[in-house]
Amino acid sequence: MKLSKEEVEHVARLARLAVSEEEKEAFSRQLSEILTYIGKLNELDTSKVQPTSHVLDLSNVLRDDVIRESLSTIDVLANAPDRVSDFFRVPKIIEERE
Amino acid sequence: MPTQTTTPTQYEMVVGLEVHAQLKTASKIFCGCSTKFGAAPNTQTCPICLGMPGVLPVLNRRVLEMAVKTGLALHCQISPYSRFSRKNYFYPDLPKGYQISQYELPLCEHGYLEVALPAGQAGVNGQIKRIGIHRAHMEEDAGKNLHEGLEAASHVDLNRAGVPLLEIVSEPDIRSVDEAVAYLKTLRDILVYLDVCDGNMEEGSLRCEPNLSLRPVGQKEFGTRVELKNINSFRFVQKAMEYELRRQEKVLREGGRIVQETRLWNTEKEITVVMRGKEEAHDYRYFPEPDLVPLIIPQELIEEVRKTLPELPDSKRERFVREYGIPVYDAEVLTTSKDLAHYFEACVEVYPQPKTVSNWIMTELLRELKNSGQEIADGPIPPDRLAGLLKMIDNGTISGKIAKTVFEEMYRTGRPPEEIVKERGLVQISDEGAIETLIDEVLQAHPDERESYRQGKSQLLGFFVGQVMKRSQGKANPGKVNELLKRKLGET
């Protein structure tokens, strides 16, 4: 299975990763190899197997609707790269385009 | 041979609505943080809703119960097997880098909602239209971004991150702005009836995103659709859709093409503008959420929840039409809220003339409530008092016209009608002698009109009635006035 350079660029963009030209070539080759390897699984007939979304044989794990104490804002913001009063501060989000 | 006509193409609007309803739980969907609105920023967060590594979300039982309940009320099939998925995208208000939502196995599917269209629409009074519900699924909300004036940064408050939502997606069955508004109002009424959502659009507990496209009338295929966001009131739903309808129609008439995009409603300018940076956002790479186990909903549980459903607006509406013989439109208005429906029934119990009660509620009471910004539950006029007032009209104590004045005073002062009528001397004059005296006075004051009437200008009767009523300060019994006037004028 071949992953094109364009596909690598697309995936990198979705993951917000900056990759150089050489890396694109390298990732394209490496990811293709991984996909080919994983692709072996396609040789199995799974038409009669239920898809698994969870490895544990568990369902309906629920909690009661009870309020528990939240963190202090000191802790909440302790790892924030930037803040203003008790808000996280991020580069301005401009949602509109003229 | 048919001649070539140049009628411009008529366009038809095709709309589907995505509604996000905040479920009325005490704690968030996957953690124990409070969902209370209006708290100080970032005070209702914990490692789970902040997306710290190594934490595990656990589903809130109430969320599941409310979602099943709503699904049943919307006539949906409740999936026996359901699970959560990750919707992956980056945004500053989404700490984990993904939203836990449902994708290929939603909890509720294939339902419908019946909507009563207001009188005068499509020339039909109170027509009922069925709008399909494509799906309804549980998910978590994102945080809130604030953009303060000129500062070159945005501020993020994550209190809302992890608040439980039910996303309800309609089929593209809606064909007009009025239908969309009616659908949204009906849906809100149901959510409020079920007590699963407070329905407050301004506070964001109910959000609506219309998907809107146009197609030439008669065409089967849908046109390219545009998604509208940032609408936070019923009025803006209407305005934003009307604007978008005009915009798309203009583009198409000028031979242009509609681009599939998300547009934001701008409240100040009252226009929609393209949302930035979402070009690639639709590649969400959903995959099953490994941190949450699947849900298996046994049929017994569904039946148990079904038993707890209250009488919903649509069945209440049908019952009102059947039991009380009132028009569909009246029934629709009266069942918009539980309290109003209850008020109507309490009134009719004491004064069993449903249509009269309905008229008074829909015109007088709803107007006063609107003007004073009150709710029926605030109890400005108890139902037995309205019934008492209506009885006073029936037994001739007061005229219908005076009754309206009394009603306004009852609303303002909270006093019973009997007291107001007595104290202000508003009792209707039905005594023939008293009315005759008034008539004599009027006839004496208007000899010319009387002469004209005698010569055949019979339409002057109304003038005389008016004069007599005026002299009686509205208290004379109009039927009696009419009858006695005719007799008197006939004598001369």
PDB file of N, CA and C in Angstrom, chain B residues 270-320:
ATOM      1  N   GLU B 270     -26.447  41.857  10.937  1.00  0.00           N
ATOM      2  CA  GLU B 270     -27.556  41.060  10.421  1.00  0.00           C
ATOM      3  C   GLU B 270     -27.264  40.460   9.052  1.00  0.00           C
ATOM      4  N   ILE B 271     -26.073  39.894   8.938  1.00  0.00           N
ATOM      5  CA  ILE B 271     -25.696  39.184   7.721  1.00  0.00           C
ATOM      6  C   ILE B 271     -24.993  37.880   8.126  1.00  0.00           C
ATOM      7  N   THR B 272     -24.774  36.997   7.144  1.00  0.00           N
ATOM      8  CA  THR B 272     -23.971  35.814   7.427  1.00  0.00           C
ATOM      9  C   THR B 272     -22.616  35.990   6.747  1.00  0.00           C
ATOM     10  N   VAL B 273     -21.562  35.556   7.424  1.00  0.00           N
ATOM     11  CA  VAL B 273     -20.219  35.670   6.841  1.00  0.00           C
ATOM     12  C   VAL B 273     -19.523  34.310   6.900  1.00  0.00           C
ATOM     13  N   VAL B 274     -18.616  34.105   5.959  1.00  0.00           N
ATOM     14  CA  VAL B 274     -17.934  32.817   5.876  1.00  0.00           C
ATOM     15  C   VAL B 274     -17.073  32.597   7.106  1.00  0.00           C
ATOM     16  N   MET B 275     -17.129  31.392   7.643  1.00  0.00           N
ATOM     17  CA  MET B 275     -16.287  31.048   8.775  1.00  0.00           C
ATOM     18  C   MET B 275     -14.916  30.647   8.261  1.00  0.00           C
ATOM     19  N   ARG B 276     -13.913  31.121   8.981  1.00  0.00           N
ATOM     20  CA  ARG B 276     -12.555  30.939   8.519  1.00  0.00           C
ATOM     21  C   ARG B 276     -11.961  29.597   8.922  1.00  0.00           C
ATOM     22  N   GLY B 277     -11.050  29.124   8.110  1.00  0.00           N
ATOM     23  CA  GLY B 277     -10.178  28.038   8.533  1.00  0.00           C
ATOM     24  C   GLY B 277     -10.855  26.700   8.768  1.00  0.00           C
ATOM     25  N   LYS B 278     -12.012  26.486   8.161  1.00  0.00           N
ATOM     26  CA  LYS B 278     -12.672  25.207   8.389  1.00  0.00           C
ATOM     27  C   LYS B 278     -12.583  24.350   7.124  1.00  0.00           C
ATOM     28  N   GLU B 279     -11.789  24.795   6.159  1.00  0.00           N
ATOM     29  CA  GLU B 279     -11.749  24.117   4.860  1.00  0.00           C
ATOM     30  C   GLU B 279     -11.450  22.628   4.992  1.00  0.00           C
ATOM     31  N   GLU B 280     -10.532  22.297   5.901  1.00  0.00           N
ATOM     32  CA  GLU B 280     -10.145  20.908   6.006  1.00  0.00           C
ATOM     33  C   GLU B 280     -10.762  20.221   7.222  1.00  0.00           C
ATOM     34  N   ALA B 281     -11.565  21.034   7.931  1.00  0.00           N
ATOM     35  CA  ALA B 281     -12.045  20.562   9.225  1.00  0.00           C
ATOM     36  C   ALA B 281     -12.960  19.357   9.125  1.00  0.00           C
ATOM     37  N   HIS B 282     -13.506  19.101   7.954  1.00  0.00           N
ATOM     38  CA  HIS B 282     -14.461  18.002   7.872  1.00  0.00           C
ATOM     39  C   HIS B 282     -13.809  16.637   7.839  1.00  0.00           C
ATOM     40  N   ASP B 283     -12.480  16.599   7.876  1.00  0.00           N
ATOM     41  CA  ASP B 283     -11.799  15.326   7.962  1.00  0.00           C
ATOM     42  C   ASP B 283     -11.564  15.035   9.445  1.00  0.00           C
ATOM     43  N   TYR B 284     -12.606  14.520  10.101  1.00  0.00           N
ATOM     44  CA  TYR B 284     -12.556  14.369  11.555  1.00  0.00           C
ATOM     45  C   TYR B 284     -11.923  13.065  12.025  1.00  0.00           C
ATOM     46  N   ARG B 285     -11.656  12.157  11.091  1.00  0.00           N
ATOM     47  CA  ARG B 285     -11.018  10.870  11.427  1.00  0.00           C
ATOM     48  C   ARG B 285     -11.633  10.235  12.686  1.00  0.00           C
ATOM     49  N   TYR B 286     -12.932  10.057  12.639  1.00  0.00           N
ATOM     50  CA  TYR B 286     -13.634   9.407  13.753  1.00  0.00           C
ATOM     51  C   TYR B 286     -13.074   8.010  13.982  1.00  0.00           C
ATOM     52  N   PHE B 287     -12.960   7.636  15.224  1.00  0.00           N
ATOM     53  CA  PHE B 287     -12.713   6.225  15.532  1.00  0.00           C
ATOM     54  C   PHE B 287     -13.296   5.919  16.908  1.00  0.00           C
ATOM     55  N   PRO B 288     -13.588   4.641  17.182  1.00  0.00           N
ATOM     56  CA  PRO B 288     -14.241   4.300  18.446  1.00  0.00           C
ATOM     57  C   PRO B 288     -13.418   4.762  19.652  1.00  0.00           C
ATOM     58  N   GLU B 289     -14.099   5.334  20.630  1.00  0.00           N
ATOM     59  CA  GLU B 289     -13.441   5.850  21.835  1.00  0.00           C
ATOM     60  C   GLU B 289     -13.001   4.672  22.716  1.00  0.00           C
ATOM     61  N   PRO B 290     -11.687   4.437  22.816  1.00  0.00           N
ATOM     62  CA  PRO B 290     -11.237   3.274  23.575  1.00  0.00           C
ATOM     63  C   PRO B 290     -11.373   3.440  25.090  1.00  0.00           C
ATOM     64  N   ASP B 291     -11.563   4.676  25.565  1.00  0.00           N
ATOM     65  CA  ASP B 291     -11.648   4.906  27.008  1.00  0.00           C
ATOM     66  C   ASP B 291     -13.039   4.642  27.582  1.00  0.00           C
ATOM     67  N   LEU B 292     -14.023   4.437  26.699  1.00  0.00           N
ATOM     68  CA  LEU B 292     -15.383   4.197  27.200  1.00  0.00           C
ATOM     69  C   LEU B 292     -15.886   2.864  26.668  1.00  0.00           C
ATOM     70  N   VAL B 293     -16.561   2.111  27.509  1.00  0.00           N
ATOM     71  CA  VAL B 293     -17.049   0.801  27.070  1.00  0.00           C
ATOM     72  C   VAL B 293     -18.384   0.976  26.341  1.00  0.00           C
ATOM     73  N   PRO B 294     -18.755  -0.007  25.536  1.00  0.00           N
ATOM     74  CA  PRO B 294     -20.002   0.116  24.770  1.00  0.00           C
ATOM     75  C   PRO B 294     -21.244   0.154  25.669  1.00  0.00           C
ATOM     76  N   LEU B 295     -22.352   0.602  25.085  1.00  0.00           N
ATOM     77  CA  LEU B 295     -23.613   0.652  25.809  1.00  0.00           C
ATOM     78  C   LEU B 295     -24.540  -0.408  25.252  1.00  0.00           C
ATOM     79  N   ILE B 296     -25.109  -1.178  26.113  1.00  0.00           N
ATOM     80  CA  ILE B 296     -26.104  -2.161  25.691  1.00  0.00           C
ATOM     81  C   ILE B 296     -27.400  -1.801  26.379  1.00  0.00           C
ATOM     82  N   ILE B 297     -28.394  -1.466  25.585  1.00  0.00           N
ATOM     83  CA  ILE B 297     -29.649  -0.983  26.158  1.00  0.00           C
ATOM     84  C   ILE B 297     -30.693  -2.091  26.038  1.00  0.00           C
ATOM     85  N   PRO B 298     -31.029  -2.741  27.154  1.00  0.00           N
ATOM     86  CA  PRO B 298     -32.030  -3.795  27.079  1.00  0.00           C
ATOM     87  C   PRO B 298     -33.426  -3.224  26.841  1.00  0.00           C
ATOM     88  N   GLN B 299     -34.249  -4.009  26.158  1.00  0.00           N
ATOM     89  CA  GLN B 299     -35.610  -3.591  25.832  1.00  0.00           C
ATOM     90  C   GLN B 299     -36.395  -3.228  27.096  1.00  0.00           C
ATOM     91  N   GLU B 300     -36.125  -3.962  28.193  1.00  0.00           N
ATOM     92  CA  GLU B 300     -36.868  -3.688  29.438  1.00  0.00           C
ATOM     93  C   GLU B 300     -36.607  -2.267  29.925  1.00  0.00           C
ATOM     94  N   LEU B 301     -35.358  -1.843  29.791  1.00  0.00           N
ATOM     95  CA  LEU B 301     -35.023  -0.494  30.240  1.00  0.00           C
ATOM     96  C   LEU B 301     -35.775   0.544  29.400  1.00  0.00           C
ATOM     97  N   ILE B 302     -35.825   0.292  28.096  1.00  0.00           N
ATOM     98  CA  ILE B 302     -36.520   1.214  27.200  1.00  0.00           C
ATOM     99  C   ILE B 302     -37.997   1.312  27.608  1.00  0.00           C
ATOM    100  N   GLU B 303     -38.604   0.163  27.887  1.00  0.00           N
ATOM    101  CA  GLU B 303     -40.021   0.161  28.278  1.00  0.00           C
ATOM    102  C   GLU B 303     -40.229   0.865  29.616  1.00  0.00           C
ATOM    103  N   GLU B 304     -39.259   0.693  30.497  1.00  0.00           N
ATOM    104  CA  GLU B 304     -39.343   1.349  31.801  1.00  0.00           C
ATOM    105  C   GLU B 304     -39.318   2.875  31.640  1.00  0.00           C
ATOM    106  N   VAL B 305     -38.410   3.347  30.808  1.00  0.00           N
ATOM    107  CA  VAL B 305     -38.307   4.782  30.573  1.00  0.00           C
ATOM    108  C   VAL B 305     -39.577   5.282  29.881  1.00  0.00           C
ATOM    109  N   ARG B 306     -40.087   4.470  28.947  1.00  0.00           N
ATOM    110  CA  ARG B 306     -41.282   4.874  28.204  1.00  0.00           C
ATOM    111  C   ARG B 306     -42.441   5.163  29.167  1.00  0.00           C
ATOM    112  N   LYS B 307     -42.524   4.366  30.231  1.00  0.00           N
ATOM    113  CA  LYS B 307     -43.605   4.546  31.204  1.00  0.00           C
ATOM    114  C   LYS B 307     -43.506   5.883  31.933  1.00  0.00           C
ATOM    115  N   THR B 308     -42.307   6.415  32.025  1.00  0.00           N
ATOM    116  CA  THR B 308     -42.135   7.660  32.770  1.00  0.00           C
ATOM    117  C   THR B 308     -42.380   8.899  31.897  1.00  0.00           C
ATOM    118  N   LEU B 309     -42.644   8.681  30.601  1.00  0.00           N
ATOM    119  CA  LEU B 309     -42.859   9.841  29.727  1.00  0.00           C
ATOM    120  C   LEU B 309     -44.144  10.578  30.109  1.00  0.00           C
ATOM    121  N   PRO B 310     -44.074  11.907  30.236  1.00  0.00           N
ATOM    122  CA  PRO B 310     -45.297  12.658  30.510  1.00  0.00           C
ATOM    123  C   PRO B 310     -46.133  12.766  29.225  1.00  0.00           C
ATOM    124  N   GLU B 311     -47.357  13.248  29.343  1.00  0.00           N
ATOM    125  CA  GLU B 311     -48.147  13.496  28.138  1.00  0.00           C
ATOM    126  C   GLU B 311     -47.453  14.623  27.382  1.00  0.00           C
ATOM    127  N   LEU B 312     -47.077  14.354  26.151  1.00  0.00           N
ATOM    128  CA  LEU B 312     -46.292  15.322  25.396  1.00  0.00           C
ATOM    129  C   LEU B 312     -47.180  16.288  24.629  1.00  0.00           C
ATOM    130  N   PRO B 313     -46.590  17.420  24.215  1.00  0.00           N
ATOM    131  CA  PRO B 313     -47.424  18.429  23.552  1.00  0.00           C
ATOM    132  C   PRO B 313     -48.295  17.882  22.421  1.00  0.00           C
ATOM    133  N   ASP B 314     -47.746  16.967  21.589  1.00  0.00           N
ATOM    134  CA  ASP B 314     -48.574  16.544  20.452  1.00  0.00           C
ATOM    135  C   ASP B 314     -49.779  15.694  20.868  1.00  0.00           C
ATOM    136  N   SER B 315     -49.590  14.809  21.849  1.00  0.00           N
ATOM    137  CA  SER B 315     -50.761  14.029  22.258  1.00  0.00           C
ATOM    138  C   SER B 315     -51.711  14.890  23.069  1.00  0.00           C
ATOM    139  N   LYS B 316     -51.155  15.829  23.811  1.00  0.00           N
ATOM    140  CA  LYS B 316     -51.997  16.771  24.560  1.00  0.00           C
ATOM    141  C   LYS B 316     -52.824  17.610  23.571  1.00  0.00           C
ATOM    142  N   ARG B 317     -52.178  18.037  22.512  1.00  0.00           N
ATOM    143  CA  ARG B 317     -52.850  18.850  21.496  1.00  0.00           C
ATOM    144  C   ARG B 317     -54.007  18.056  20.886  1.00  0.00           C
ATOM    145  N   GLU B 318     -53.730  16.803  20.529  1.00  0.00           N
ATOM    146  CA  GLU B 318     -54.788  15.965  19.956  1.00  0.00           C
ATOM    147  C   GLU B 318     -55.937  15.781  20.936  1.00  0.00           C
ATOM    148  N   ARG B 319     -55.577  15.564  22.178  1.00  0.00           N
ATOM    149  CA  ARG B 319     -56.618  15.369  23.197  1.00  0.00           C
ATOM    150  C   ARG B 319     -57.461  16.636  23.368  1.00  0.00           C
ATOM    151  N   PHE B 320     -56.811  17.798  23.339  1.00  0.00           N
ATOM    152  CA  PHE B 320     -57.543  19.061  23.496  1.00  0.00           C
ATOM    153  C   PHE B 320     -58.558  19.235  22.365  1.00  0.00           C
TER     154      PHE B 320
END
